[in-house]
Coordinates of C-alpha atoms and ligand atoms in Angstrom, one line a residue:
Chain A
M1 CA -7.4 -25.2 5.2
A2 CA -8.4 -21.8 6.1
D3 CA -11.4 -19.9 7.5
I4 CA -12.8 -16.8 5.9
K5 CA -15.3 -14.6 7.7
I6 CA -16.8 -11.7 5.9
S7 CA -19.4 -9.4 7.5
N8 CA -21.2 -6.4 6.0
L9 CA -18.5 -6.1 3.4
H10 CA -19.1 -3.1 1.2
K11 CA -17.0 -1.8 -1.7
E12 CA -17.5 1.3 -3.8
F13 CA -15.3 2.8 -6.5
G14 CA -15.3 6.4 -7.5
V15 CA -17.4 9.3 -6.2
G16 CA -20.5 11.2 -7.4
D17 CA -21.7 10.3 -10.8
D18 CA -18.8 7.9 -11.3
K19 CA -19.8 5.9 -8.2
V20 CA -19.9 2.2 -8.7
V21 CA -21.0 -0.3 -6.1
A22 CA -18.9 -3.4 -6.6
L23 CA -20.0 -5.2 -3.5
E24 CA -23.1 -4.6 -1.5
N25 CA -23.2 -5.7 2.1
V26 CA -21.8 -9.2 1.7
N27 CA -22.0 -11.6 4.6
L28 CA -20.2 -14.9 4.1
E29 CA -18.3 -17.7 5.8
I30 CA -16.1 -20.2 4.1
S31 CA -14.2 -22.7 6.2
G32 CA -12.4 -26.0 6.0
H33 CA -11.5 -28.2 3.1
V34 CA -14.0 -26.8 0.6
F35 CA -14.1 -25.8 -3.0
V36 CA -16.3 -22.7 -3.4
S37 CA -17.2 -21.3 -6.7
I38 CA -18.4 -17.7 -7.3
V39 CA -20.5 -17.3 -10.4
G40 CA -22.3 -14.3 -11.8
P41 CA -22.4 -12.0 -14.8
S42 CA -19.3 -9.9 -15.5
G43 CA -19.1 -6.7 -13.5
C44 CA -20.8 -8.1 -10.5
G45 CA -17.8 -7.8 -8.2
K46 CA -16.2 -11.2 -8.4
S47 CA -12.7 -10.0 -9.0
T48 CA -13.2 -7.2 -6.5
L49 CA -14.1 -9.8 -3.8
L50 CA -10.9 -11.8 -4.4
N51 CA -8.9 -8.6 -4.5
I52 CA -10.2 -7.6 -1.1
L53 CA -9.7 -11.1 0.3
S54 CA -6.1 -11.1 -0.9
G55 CA -5.4 -7.6 0.5
I56 CA -4.9 -5.8 -2.8
E57 CA -8.0 -3.7 -2.4
T58 CA -9.4 -2.4 0.9
P59 CA -13.1 -2.5 1.6
T60 CA -15.1 0.7 1.9
S61 CA -16.7 -0.7 5.0
G62 CA -17.3 -4.0 6.8
S63 CA -14.8 -6.5 8.1
L64 CA -13.1 -9.6 7.1
T65 CA -10.8 -12.1 8.8
I66 CA -8.9 -14.9 7.2
T67 CA -7.2 -17.4 9.5
Q68 CA -5.3 -20.5 8.9
A69 CA -4.9 -22.7 12.0
G70 CA -5.5 -19.7 14.1
A71 CA -2.9 -17.5 12.4
Q72 CA -3.1 -15.0 9.5
A73 CA -3.3 -16.9 6.3
A74 CA -1.0 -16.4 3.3
P75 CA -3.2 -17.1 0.3
G76 CA -2.2 -17.9 -3.2
Y77 CA -3.9 -16.1 -6.1
V78 CA -4.3 -17.0 -9.7
F79 CA -5.2 -13.7 -11.4
Q80 CA -7.8 -13.3 -14.2
A81 CA -5.1 -11.8 -16.5
A82 CA -1.5 -12.9 -16.3
R83 CA 0.7 -10.8 -14.1
L84 CA 4.2 -11.6 -15.1
L85 CA 7.6 -10.0 -15.0
P86 CA 8.7 -10.0 -18.7
W87 CA 12.4 -9.6 -17.9
R88 CA 12.4 -12.9 -16.0
T89 CA 12.3 -16.4 -17.3
V90 CA 9.3 -18.5 -16.7
M91 CA 10.9 -20.4 -13.9
D92 CA 12.1 -17.2 -12.3
N93 CA 8.6 -15.8 -12.5
L94 CA 7.4 -18.7 -10.5
L95 CA 10.3 -18.5 -8.0
F96 CA 9.7 -14.8 -7.5
V97 CA 6.7 -15.4 -5.2
Q98 CA 8.3 -18.3 -3.4
A99 CA 9.9 -17.6 -0.1
D100 CA 12.2 -20.6 -0.4
K101 CA 14.1 -21.2 -3.6
S102 CA 15.5 -24.6 -2.9
S103 CA 15.8 -27.3 -5.4
E104 CA 12.8 -28.9 -3.9
T105 CA 10.8 -25.7 -4.8
R106 CA 12.2 -25.8 -8.3
A107 CA 11.2 -29.4 -8.7
R108 CA 7.7 -28.5 -7.6
C109 CA 7.5 -25.6 -10.1
Q110 CA 8.8 -27.8 -12.8
K111 CA 6.1 -30.3 -12.0
Y112 CA 3.3 -27.8 -12.4
L113 CA 4.9 -26.4 -15.6
D114 CA 4.9 -29.9 -17.0
M115 CA 1.3 -30.2 -16.0
V116 CA 0.4 -27.2 -18.1
Q117 CA 2.7 -28.5 -20.8
L118 CA 5.2 -25.6 -20.4
G119 CA 7.9 -27.7 -18.8
D120 CA 10.4 -27.5 -21.6
M121 CA 9.9 -23.7 -21.8
I122 CA 11.6 -22.8 -18.5
N123 CA 14.9 -22.1 -20.1
I124 CA 13.6 -20.1 -23.0
I125 CA 14.0 -16.6 -21.8
R126 CA 11.6 -13.9 -21.4
T127 CA 9.5 -14.1 -24.4
S128 CA 8.1 -17.3 -23.1
C129 CA 6.5 -15.4 -20.3
Q130 CA 4.1 -14.0 -22.9
V131 CA 3.5 -17.4 -24.2
V132 CA 2.5 -18.5 -20.8
C133 CA -0.1 -15.8 -20.6
S134 CA -1.6 -16.7 -23.9
S135 CA -1.4 -20.4 -23.8
A136 CA -2.0 -21.3 -20.2
S137 CA -3.4 -18.3 -18.5
D138 CA -1.8 -17.3 -15.2
W139 CA -2.0 -20.8 -13.9
R140 CA 1.1 -21.0 -11.9
A141 CA 3.0 -23.2 -9.6
R142 CA 1.9 -21.4 -6.5
W143 CA 0.6 -24.3 -4.6
R144 CA 2.1 -24.2 -1.2
P145 CA -0.6 -22.0 0.3
M146 CA -3.5 -23.7 2.0
L147 CA -5.9 -21.0 0.7
I148 CA -6.1 -20.3 -3.0
F149 CA -8.1 -17.7 -5.0
M150 CA -8.5 -18.4 -8.7
D151 CA -10.1 -15.8 -11.0
E152 CA -11.5 -17.4 -14.1
P153 CA -8.2 -19.3 -14.6
F154 CA -9.4 -21.5 -17.5
S155 CA -11.5 -19.0 -19.4
H156 CA -8.7 -18.2 -21.9
L157 CA -8.1 -21.9 -22.7
D158 CA -9.5 -24.1 -25.4
A159 CA -12.1 -26.6 -24.2
I160 CA -9.9 -29.6 -24.2
T161 CA -7.0 -28.1 -22.3
A162 CA -9.4 -26.6 -19.8
R163 CA -11.1 -29.9 -19.2
S164 CA -7.8 -31.7 -18.4
L165 CA -6.7 -28.9 -16.2
R166 CA -10.0 -29.0 -14.3
R167 CA -9.3 -32.6 -13.6
E168 CA -5.8 -31.9 -12.4
L169 CA -7.2 -29.1 -10.2
H170 CA -9.8 -31.3 -8.7
S171 CA -7.4 -34.1 -7.9
M172 CA -5.0 -31.6 -6.3
W173 CA -7.7 -30.2 -4.2
A174 CA -8.9 -33.6 -3.2
A175 CA -5.5 -34.8 -2.3
T176 CA -4.6 -31.8 -0.1
K177 CA -6.5 -29.9 2.6
K178 CA -6.6 -26.7 0.6
T179 CA -9.5 -24.2 0.6
I180 CA -10.2 -23.0 -2.9
V181 CA -12.3 -20.0 -3.9
F182 CA -12.8 -20.2 -7.6
V183 CA -14.4 -17.5 -9.8
T184 CA -16.0 -18.5 -13.0
H185 CA -18.8 -17.5 -15.3
D186 CA -19.3 -21.0 -16.5
V187 CA -22.0 -22.8 -14.4
G188 CA -20.9 -26.2 -15.8
E189 CA -17.4 -25.7 -14.5
A190 CA -18.7 -24.6 -11.1
V191 CA -21.0 -27.6 -10.8
E192 CA -18.2 -30.0 -11.8
L193 CA -15.7 -28.7 -9.3
S194 CA -17.4 -27.3 -6.2
N195 CA -19.1 -28.2 -3.0
R196 CA -20.6 -24.9 -2.9
I197 CA -21.7 -22.2 -5.4
L198 CA -22.2 -18.6 -4.5
V199 CA -24.3 -16.7 -6.9
F200 CA -23.7 -12.9 -7.3
A201 CA -25.9 -10.5 -9.2
Q202 CA -25.1 -7.1 -10.7
G203 CA -24.4 -4.5 -8.1
G204 CA -22.3 -7.0 -6.0
I205 CA -25.2 -8.6 -4.3
L206 CA -24.9 -12.2 -3.0
K207 CA -28.1 -13.8 -4.2
D208 CA -27.8 -17.4 -3.5
D209 CA -25.6 -20.0 -1.7
I210 CA -26.0 -23.4 -3.2
N211 CA -24.6 -26.7 -1.9
V212 CA -23.7 -29.2 -4.5
E213 CA -23.9 -32.6 -2.9
L214 CA -22.6 -35.0 -5.5
D215 CA -19.8 -37.5 -5.4
F216 CA -16.5 -36.6 -7.0
P217 CA -15.1 -37.1 -9.5
R218 CA -17.8 -35.5 -11.6
D219 CA -17.9 -36.2 -15.2
P220 CA -19.7 -33.5 -17.2
S221 CA -21.3 -36.1 -19.3
D222 CA -22.7 -37.9 -16.3
E223 CA -26.4 -37.6 -15.9
A224 CA -26.4 -36.5 -12.3
V225 CA -24.0 -33.8 -13.0
A226 CA -26.1 -32.6 -16.0
V227 CA -29.1 -32.5 -13.8
A228 CA -27.3 -30.6 -11.1
K229 CA -26.2 -28.1 -13.7
A230 CA -29.7 -27.7 -15.0
N231 CA -30.9 -27.1 -11.4
V232 CA -28.4 -24.3 -10.9
L233 CA -29.3 -22.8 -14.2
K234 CA -32.9 -22.9 -13.2
K235 CA -32.1 -20.9 -10.1
F236 CA -30.3 -18.4 -12.3
E237 CA -33.5 -18.0 -14.3
E238 CA -35.5 -17.5 -11.1
L239 CA -33.1 -14.9 -10.0
D240 CA -33.4 -13.3 -13.4
L241 CA -29.6 -13.5 -13.9
L242 CA -29.8 -14.8 -17.4
A243 CA -31.7 -11.9 -18.9
T244 CA -30.0 -9.1 -20.8
Chain B
M1 CA 21.5 -33.9 -51.0
R2 CA 18.7 -32.4 -49.1
V3 CA 19.0 -28.9 -47.7
T4 CA 17.6 -28.6 -44.2
E5 CA 15.6 -25.6 -43.1
E6 CA 18.3 -24.7 -40.7
E7 CA 20.9 -24.4 -43.4
L8 CA 18.6 -22.2 -45.5
V9 CA 18.1 -19.9 -42.5
K10 CA 21.9 -19.8 -42.0
A11 CA 22.5 -19.0 -45.7
A12 CA 19.9 -16.2 -45.6
R13 CA 21.5 -14.8 -42.5
R14 CA 25.0 -15.0 -44.1
K15 CA 23.7 -13.1 -47.2
D16 CA 22.1 -10.5 -45.0
L17 CA 25.4 -9.9 -43.1
T18 CA 27.4 -9.7 -46.4
V19 CA 25.0 -7.2 -47.9
R20 CA 25.1 -5.1 -44.7
W21 CA 28.9 -5.0 -44.5
V22 CA 29.7 -4.7 -48.1
S23 CA 27.3 -1.7 -48.5
R24 CA 28.7 -0.1 -45.5
I25 CA 32.3 -0.4 -46.6
L26 CA 31.3 0.7 -50.1
G27 CA 29.9 3.9 -48.5
Y28 CA 33.2 4.6 -46.8
I29 CA 35.2 3.9 -49.9
V30 CA 33.1 6.2 -52.1
V31 CA 33.1 9.1 -49.6
L32 CA 36.8 8.9 -48.7
G33 CA 37.7 8.3 -52.4
T34 CA 35.7 11.4 -53.6
W35 CA 37.2 13.4 -50.8
E36 CA 40.8 12.3 -51.7
W37 CA 40.1 13.0 -55.3
A38 CA 38.5 16.4 -54.7
S39 CA 41.4 17.6 -52.5
G40 CA 43.7 19.7 -54.8
R41 CA 41.3 19.3 -57.7
V42 CA 38.0 20.9 -56.7
L43 CA 39.4 22.9 -53.8
E44 CA 43.0 23.8 -53.0
E45 CA 44.8 21.4 -50.9
N46 CA 45.1 23.7 -47.9
L47 CA 41.4 24.4 -48.0
L48 CA 40.5 20.7 -48.3
P49 CA 43.3 18.4 -47.2
G50 CA 42.6 14.8 -48.3
P51 CA 42.0 11.9 -45.9
T52 CA 45.6 10.7 -46.0
R53 CA 46.8 14.1 -45.0
V54 CA 44.2 14.2 -42.2
V55 CA 45.3 10.8 -40.9
Q56 CA 48.9 12.0 -40.9
T57 CA 48.0 15.0 -38.9
A58 CA 46.0 12.8 -36.5
I59 CA 49.1 10.7 -35.9
E60 CA 51.2 13.7 -35.3
L61 CA 48.7 15.2 -32.9
F62 CA 48.4 11.8 -31.2
N63 CA 52.2 11.6 -30.8
K64 CA 52.2 15.1 -29.2
G65 CA 49.7 13.8 -26.7
K66 CA 47.2 16.5 -27.7
I67 CA 44.4 14.1 -28.7
F68 CA 44.5 12.4 -25.3
S69 CA 44.5 15.6 -23.3
A70 CA 41.7 17.2 -25.5
F71 CA 39.5 14.1 -25.1
E72 CA 40.2 13.9 -21.5
A73 CA 39.1 17.5 -20.9
T74 CA 36.0 17.2 -23.1
L75 CA 34.9 13.8 -21.7
T76 CA 35.3 15.0 -18.1
R77 CA 33.0 17.9 -18.8
I78 CA 30.5 15.6 -20.5
V79 CA 30.5 13.0 -17.8
L80 CA 30.1 15.6 -15.1
G81 CA 27.4 17.5 -17.0
V82 CA 25.4 14.4 -17.9
A83 CA 25.7 13.2 -14.3
V84 CA 24.3 16.4 -12.9
A85 CA 21.7 16.6 -15.6
F86 CA 20.7 13.1 -14.8
L87 CA 20.3 13.8 -11.1
V88 CA 18.4 17.0 -11.6
G89 CA 16.3 15.5 -14.3
A90 CA 15.4 12.4 -12.4
A91 CA 14.6 14.4 -9.3
L92 CA 12.3 16.6 -11.3
G93 CA 10.7 13.5 -12.9
I94 CA 10.0 12.2 -9.4
L95 CA 8.7 15.5 -8.1
T96 CA 6.4 16.0 -11.0
Q97 CA 4.4 13.0 -9.8
N98 CA 2.9 15.5 -7.5
R99 CA 0.3 17.7 -9.2
W100 CA 1.6 20.9 -7.6
F101 CA 5.1 20.4 -8.8
A102 CA 3.9 19.2 -12.1
G103 CA 2.1 22.5 -12.7
F104 CA 5.0 24.4 -11.3
F105 CA 7.6 22.9 -13.6
K106 CA 5.4 22.2 -16.7
D107 CA 6.5 25.1 -18.9
A108 CA 10.1 24.9 -17.7
I109 CA 10.3 21.3 -18.9
T110 CA 8.7 22.2 -22.2
I111 CA 11.3 24.9 -22.7
G112 CA 14.0 22.6 -21.6
L113 CA 12.9 20.1 -24.2
T114 CA 12.6 22.5 -27.1
S115 CA 15.3 25.2 -26.8
P116 CA 18.4 24.5 -28.8
G117 CA 21.7 24.0 -26.9
L118 CA 23.2 27.1 -28.6
I119 CA 21.0 29.4 -26.5
W120 CA 22.3 28.0 -23.3
V121 CA 25.8 28.0 -24.5
L122 CA 25.6 31.7 -25.3
I123 CA 23.9 32.5 -22.0
T124 CA 26.3 30.5 -19.8
A125 CA 29.2 31.9 -21.7
L126 CA 28.0 35.4 -21.0
V127 CA 27.3 34.7 -17.3
F128 CA 30.1 32.4 -16.3
G129 CA 32.8 33.2 -18.9
N130 CA 35.4 30.4 -19.0
R131 CA 34.9 29.1 -15.5
W132 CA 34.5 25.3 -15.3
Y133 CA 30.9 25.3 -14.4
G134 CA 29.9 27.3 -17.6
P135 CA 29.9 24.3 -19.9
L136 CA 28.5 22.2 -17.1
S137 CA 25.4 24.3 -16.6
A138 CA 25.0 24.5 -20.4
I139 CA 24.8 20.7 -20.6
V140 CA 22.5 20.5 -17.6
L141 CA 20.1 23.1 -19.0
T142 CA 20.0 21.5 -22.4
T143 CA 19.5 17.9 -21.3
F144 CA 17.8 17.7 -17.9
A145 CA 14.3 17.8 -19.4
L146 CA 14.9 14.7 -21.5
V147 CA 15.7 12.8 -18.3
T148 CA 12.7 14.3 -16.5
V149 CA 10.3 13.3 -19.2
N150 CA 11.6 9.8 -19.4
V151 CA 11.6 9.2 -15.7
A152 CA 8.1 10.7 -15.4
E153 CA 6.9 8.3 -18.1
G154 CA 8.6 5.4 -16.4
I155 CA 6.9 6.2 -13.0
G156 CA 3.6 6.9 -14.7
T157 CA 3.6 3.4 -16.3
L158 CA 4.7 1.4 -13.3
P159 CA 2.9 -2.0 -13.6
K160 CA 0.4 -1.7 -10.8
D161 CA -1.0 -5.2 -11.6
T162 CA 2.3 -6.9 -11.1
I163 CA 3.1 -4.9 -8.0
D164 CA -0.3 -5.9 -6.6
M165 CA 0.4 -9.5 -7.5
A166 CA 3.6 -9.3 -5.5
K167 CA 1.8 -7.7 -2.6
A168 CA -0.9 -10.4 -2.6
F169 CA 1.9 -13.0 -2.3
K170 CA 3.5 -11.0 0.5
V171 CA 6.6 -10.1 -1.4
G172 CA 8.4 -7.5 0.7
V173 CA 8.9 -3.9 -0.4
V174 CA 12.6 -4.3 -1.0
R175 CA 12.2 -7.2 -3.3
R176 CA 9.3 -5.5 -5.1
N177 CA 11.5 -2.5 -5.8
R178 CA 14.5 -4.5 -6.7
H179 CA 12.6 -6.9 -9.1
I180 CA 9.7 -4.9 -10.4
V181 CA 10.2 -1.2 -10.0
I182 CA 13.8 -0.9 -11.0
P183 CA 13.7 -3.3 -14.0
H184 CA 10.7 -1.4 -15.2
L185 CA 12.4 2.0 -14.8
A186 CA 15.7 0.9 -16.2
P187 CA 14.9 1.3 -19.9
F188 CA 13.5 4.7 -19.3
L189 CA 16.6 5.8 -17.4
F190 CA 18.7 4.4 -20.1
T191 CA 16.8 6.3 -22.8
G192 CA 17.2 9.5 -20.8
F193 CA 20.8 8.9 -20.4
R194 CA 21.3 8.1 -24.1
F195 CA 19.6 11.3 -25.2
S196 CA 21.3 13.4 -22.7
F197 CA 24.7 12.0 -23.6
S198 CA 24.3 12.5 -27.3
I199 CA 23.1 16.0 -26.9
G200 CA 25.4 16.8 -24.1
W201 CA 28.3 15.8 -26.3
K202 CA 27.4 18.4 -29.0
V203 CA 26.7 21.1 -26.4
T204 CA 30.1 20.5 -24.7
V205 CA 32.0 20.9 -27.9
L206 CA 30.0 24.0 -28.7
T207 CA 30.8 25.6 -25.3
E208 CA 34.4 24.8 -25.7
I209 CA 34.5 26.7 -29.0
F210 CA 33.2 29.7 -27.2
T211 CA 34.7 29.8 -23.8
A212 CA 37.0 26.9 -22.8
S213 CA 40.8 26.8 -22.9
S214 CA 41.0 23.0 -23.4
G215 CA 39.1 20.3 -25.0
I216 CA 38.1 19.3 -28.6
G217 CA 36.0 22.4 -29.3
F218 CA 38.9 24.6 -28.1
E219 CA 41.4 22.8 -30.3
M220 CA 39.1 23.2 -33.3
R221 CA 38.8 26.9 -32.7
I222 CA 42.5 27.4 -32.4
A223 CA 43.1 25.3 -35.5
Q224 CA 40.6 27.4 -37.3
I225 CA 42.1 30.7 -36.2
L226 CA 45.6 29.5 -37.3
F227 CA 44.1 28.4 -40.5
R228 CA 45.2 24.8 -40.1
Q229 CA 42.4 23.1 -42.0
D230 CA 43.9 19.7 -41.7
E231 CA 43.8 20.0 -37.9
V232 CA 40.2 21.2 -38.0
L233 CA 39.2 18.2 -40.1
T234 CA 41.2 15.9 -37.8
W235 CA 39.2 17.0 -34.8
I236 CA 35.9 16.7 -36.7
L237 CA 36.8 13.2 -37.8
L238 CA 37.8 12.2 -34.3
F239 CA 34.6 13.6 -33.1
F240 CA 32.7 11.3 -35.5
V241 CA 34.7 8.3 -34.7
F242 CA 34.1 8.7 -31.0
A243 CA 30.4 9.3 -31.4
L244 CA 30.1 6.2 -33.6
F245 CA 32.1 4.1 -31.2
F246 CA 30.0 5.2 -28.2
E247 CA 26.7 4.8 -29.9
K248 CA 27.4 1.5 -31.8
V249 CA 29.6 -0.2 -29.3
V250 CA 29.1 1.0 -25.8
L251 CA 25.4 1.8 -25.7
Q252 CA 24.5 -1.1 -28.0
A253 CA 26.4 -3.5 -25.7
I254 CA 24.5 -2.1 -22.7
E255 CA 21.2 -2.4 -24.5
N256 CA 21.9 -6.0 -25.6
R257 CA 23.0 -7.0 -22.2
F258 CA 20.2 -5.6 -20.1
F259 CA 17.2 -5.0 -22.4
R260 CA 17.2 -8.1 -24.6
W261 CA 13.8 -9.0 -23.2
R262 CA 12.2 -5.9 -24.7
K263 CA 13.3 -6.9 -28.2
E264 CA 12.1 -10.4 -27.7
I265 CA 8.7 -9.2 -26.6
A266 CA 8.5 -6.8 -29.4
S267 CA 9.1 -9.6 -31.8
T268 CA 6.3 -11.8 -30.5
Ligands
LIG1 N1 -10.2 -0.2 -9.8 C1 -11.5 0.1 -10.1 N2 -11.9 1.4 -10.3 C2 -13.2 1.7 -10.6 N3 -14.1 0.7 -10.8 C3 -13.8 -0.5 -10.7 C4 -12.4 -0.9 -10.3 N4 -12.4 -2.3 -10.2 C5 -13.6 -2.7 -10.5 N5 -14.5 -1.7 -10.8 C6 -15.9 -1.8 -11.1 O1 -16.5 -2.6 -10.1 C7 -17.4 -3.5 -10.7 C8 -17.1 -4.9 -10.4 O2 -15.9 -5.2 -11.1 P1 -15.2 -6.7 -11.0 O3 -15.0 -7.1 -9.6 O4 -14.0 -6.6 -11.9 O5 -16.3 -7.6 -11.8 P2 -16.2 -9.1 -12.2 O6 -14.9 -9.6 -11.9 O7 -17.3 -9.8 -11.6 O8 -16.4 -9.0 -13.7 C9 -17.5 -3.2 -12.2 O9 -18.5 -2.3 -12.4 C10 -16.2 -2.5 -12.4 O10 -16.3 -1.5 -13.4
LIG2 MG1 -13.4 -10.3 -13.1

């Protein structure tokens, strides 16, 4: 579990005519064992927010603190596009970001590779890294951190694989005390997985903060889930986010 | 009996190998055969000694220890020259990441890339005579820019995404350099080295023809002055053999060992 506190967060890229406001004065708190989804049209600053939270980008102004049991948190991050080292094997890519490379860690990596059906690929060298990107996104065995950022991890997958991985993700989240911040442009996916949905609009503006109070597990064909999804979509319409 | 797919693939590969080697050996047989035939028929034998004669001469020279000492002298020059060219070139490649240095060196690098080695050989021969750093500076001047361009390209294409990924996972700077930056730069350094070696090799022999008092180029010139055509051809042949060996065996082995992943990616 981790606590995130963001106040007056502002991020701009470029200067003059090239200036782009990626995040506009965002105020936000996320804490405890929650699954938070961030939805919004593309270009509304979702990836930028995760990049700032993970320390890759620095904000133009504003402040943020991320703590985990009072100390600085070490989050895990599943990127929107795969970021792999093509000269390493699949397993060595996973181990690269692990501080401890014991057999226990290996076994854990193996477990998640099996989950994404890449288990028998770990010994096939290098090329397979590319296969990982194309077949299973950058979904990786980086599960020790108690705070995880995921940037559209399932958007490259076929519907069936995505569905089974969503289930796995949910049960993993439910079984541990992890805090997950999950970016998606799929409202259905957000409703299925999260306690809370943050709606962003173009220009990096946080428009709405919706609590989804339904029991887990949520089956997408379940009526209550369908209704919740319709309600969220209705809010989108009200906010004029579906236009264009 | 059913033929499995694996057997078919194997058979195709065997056929490939056979064709490749038979054609290669045929090439040698035809060239050497024509040469042997032409010697004494098309041209007088002392103008064009045949391959058997050249091999005899090579054995004689070898027994006198001349081949070893000439190669030793030439290779020492090349290794030194390429090493210095590499250091200078890489340093410039790093410096030119800065816009000021980039502008400062831009035209020098273009000239370095385009001017033929002969120019530098003549200039350094004039300036340094037969002092040891003459050939060295000719090699450096001819090849440094190749290293510079490659290093600059390597640095310019550093995978920011992957480095950011490592930062996000709190991978320290030493491991980031060791496992991302260096493996990324390695093929660029290798290409720079490969070019600078193959050009440095030619330039060295050329400088030796003009100024040196040892080495393959020097031996060639002496043989030519003394009108020993068989020796001239021997040196030329040895030159070819060594170049082939270095390119096909040494560099290829390095490439296969360290850069296999690039080929595998290219083929997916
Ligand atoms: N490194 C960057 N340089 C310049 N502009 C950027 C950069 N990263 C993102 N942007 C701009 O910021 C805005 C938000 O981008 P991003 O966070 O990637 O959106 P999303 O993930 O929601 O699709 C976009 O207009 C994008 O063009
Ligand atoms: Mg994005």
